[in-house]
Amino acid sequence: MSEEQLKAFLKKVKSDTELQEKLKAAASPDAAIEIAKEAGFSITAEDIQSMQSTIELSDEELEGAAG
C-alpha cells in the first residue's frame, strides 16, 4: 500500500463517525484492515503499525510540551 492510501483513509476516518466507531470496536489490526478494505482502501498491518507509531510519538511530544 502507498502512503497516499493511508492518508486518504485517515482523512476519511476523520470525517466519518460511523467509520470511527467501527475502528474503535476493532479488536485487532487485522480487524482494522478489514474495515479499511470495506471502505475501499488497501492498507496493510505495517501501515497500521506505522500509524500507531506516529500517534504514540505525537502523544509523547504533547506530554513533553505540557511538562
Short mmCIF file of C-alpha atoms in Angstrom, two decimals:
data_model
loop_
_atom_site.label_atom_id
_atom_site.label_comp_id
_atom_site.label_asym_id
_atom_site.label_seq_id
_atom_site.Cartn_x
_atom_site.Cartn_y
_atom_site.Cartn_z
CA MET A 1 0.00 0.00 0.00
CA SER A 2 1.08 3.51 -0.59
CA GLU A 3 1.33 6.33 1.89
CA GLU A 4 -1.33 8.13 -0.15
CA GLN A 5 -3.83 5.33 0.56
CA LEU A 6 -3.15 5.55 4.29
CA LYS A 7 -3.50 9.34 4.29
CA ALA A 8 -6.74 9.11 2.30
CA PHE A 9 -8.08 6.52 4.73
CA LEU A 10 -7.18 8.65 7.76
CA LYS A 11 -8.86 11.67 6.15
CA LYS A 12 -11.99 9.59 5.56
CA VAL A 13 -11.95 8.37 9.18
CA LYS A 14 -11.76 11.94 10.50
CA SER A 15 -14.92 12.89 8.63
CA ASP A 16 -16.90 9.65 9.05
CA THR A 17 -18.23 8.98 12.56
CA GLU A 18 -19.57 5.54 11.58
CA LEU A 19 -16.10 4.53 10.43
CA GLN A 20 -14.61 5.91 13.65
CA GLU A 21 -16.97 3.75 15.72
CA LYS A 22 -16.10 0.64 13.71
CA LEU A 23 -12.38 1.26 14.23
CA LYS A 24 -12.86 1.84 17.97
CA ALA A 25 -14.58 -1.54 18.16
CA ALA A 26 -11.85 -3.29 16.14
CA ALA A 27 -10.24 -5.93 18.32
CA SER A 28 -7.03 -6.20 16.31
CA PRO A 29 -5.04 -4.62 13.49
CA ASP A 30 -6.47 -7.31 11.19
CA ALA A 31 -9.98 -6.12 12.02
CA ALA A 32 -8.96 -2.53 11.25
CA ILE A 33 -7.53 -3.68 7.90
CA GLU A 34 -10.83 -5.37 7.05
CA ILE A 35 -12.73 -2.19 7.95
CA ALA A 36 -10.44 -0.19 5.67
CA LYS A 37 -10.95 -2.70 2.85
CA GLU A 38 -14.74 -2.44 3.25
CA ALA A 39 -14.38 1.35 2.94
CA GLY A 40 -12.44 0.91 -0.32
CA PHE A 41 -8.87 1.32 0.93
CA SER A 42 -5.97 -1.12 0.67
CA ILE A 43 -3.81 -0.95 3.78
CA THR A 44 -1.50 -3.44 5.47
CA ALA A 45 -0.57 -4.36 9.02
CA GLU A 46 2.66 -2.39 8.54
CA ASP A 47 0.59 0.69 7.68
CA ILE A 48 -1.44 0.29 10.86
CA GLN A 49 1.75 -0.15 12.88
CA SER A 50 3.27 2.93 11.27
CA MET A 51 0.13 4.92 12.02
CA GLN A 52 0.17 3.81 15.66
CA SER A 53 3.85 4.74 16.00
CA THR A 54 3.12 8.20 14.63
CA ILE A 55 0.22 8.67 17.03
CA GLU A 56 2.28 7.48 20.01
CA LEU A 57 5.08 9.85 19.10
CA SER A 58 2.62 12.72 18.89
CA ASP A 59 1.23 11.87 22.33
CA GLU A 60 4.74 11.78 23.80
CA GLU A 61 5.55 15.11 22.20
CA LEU A 62 2.37 16.61 23.61
CA GLU A 63 3.15 15.32 27.10
CA GLY A 64 6.66 16.77 26.85
CA ALA A 65 5.31 20.12 25.76
CA ALA A 66 2.75 20.13 28.57
CA GLY A 67 5.53 19.49 31.09
#
